[in-house]
């Protein structure tokens, strides 16, 4: 069964450093999303991506964040200068025409 | 704007007992509704979804949910709890190929 994959599973970085979180969506999906879940809290939407452009972003998704689909298969989330409060689990999801979003296993980002 | 309210951050049941997890939504347009399950240190797995077809929706692992427009509810039930059902359950709402808005989650505890 096709699945969304994410790498790395755990990323530790120093405050102020740039990180790139990678996702490989399900191959025939057209809609892509990033969510995050701070420990013990609910899952929050960050950004959605369709037709090679951002379709919606939340207030969390400020200028420090960017997304890219560089090669038609990968979907990346970049945080330019990480802050302590960026520590969270980051989930990638891809969606099909039936309004269902399939989630990856997540990348746990720890900012020290 | 859409929102989801999950009543009860924790629900405890005995193995074999009925499981009832409550979800109420708010949406200005006809919603799509979802229940996701998250096992410890794992991603989100779709249990079931409502997309304007049948109001009683059956999902995986014996779970089902009923969409009640008059009550703006989408409660999740399972007739007989199993130890393996212990997990965090999230209700979510969307309006199509857009972001999912999640509730705060309900942790289901199952005792022998």
mmCIF file of C-alpha atoms in Angstrom, chain A residues 1-2 4 26 29 92-96 100-104, chain B residues 36 44:
data_model
loop_
_atom_site.group_PDB
_atom_site.id
_atom_site.type_symbol
_atom_site.label_atom_id
_atom_site.label_comp_id
_atom_site.label_asym_id
_atom_site.label_seq_id
_atom_site.Cartn_x
_atom_site.Cartn_y
_atom_site.Cartn_z
ATOM 1 C CA UNK A 1 0.000 0.000 0.000
ATOM 2 C CA UNK A 2 1.402 3.414 -0.936
ATOM 3 C CA UNK A 4 3.882 8.978 2.756
ATOM 4 C CA UNK A 26 2.077 9.318 -2.476
ATOM 5 C CA UNK A 29 -1.496 12.794 -5.206
ATOM 6 C CA UNK A 92 3.625 15.849 5.978
ATOM 7 C CA UNK A 93 0.380 14.795 4.308
ATOM 8 C CA UNK A 94 -0.718 14.281 0.743
ATOM 9 C CA UNK A 95 -4.234 14.277 -0.572
ATOM 10 C CA UNK A 96 -6.169 12.623 -3.341
ATOM 11 C CA UNK A 100 -8.618 12.230 2.171
ATOM 12 C CA UNK A 101 -5.245 13.247 3.534
ATOM 13 C CA UNK A 102 -2.635 10.581 4.171
ATOM 14 C CA UNK A 103 -0.097 11.402 6.840
ATOM 15 C CA UNK A 104 3.533 10.469 7.108
ATOM 16 C CA UNK B 36 -7.822 10.030 12.993
ATOM 17 C CA UNK B 44 -1.975 9.914 12.106
#
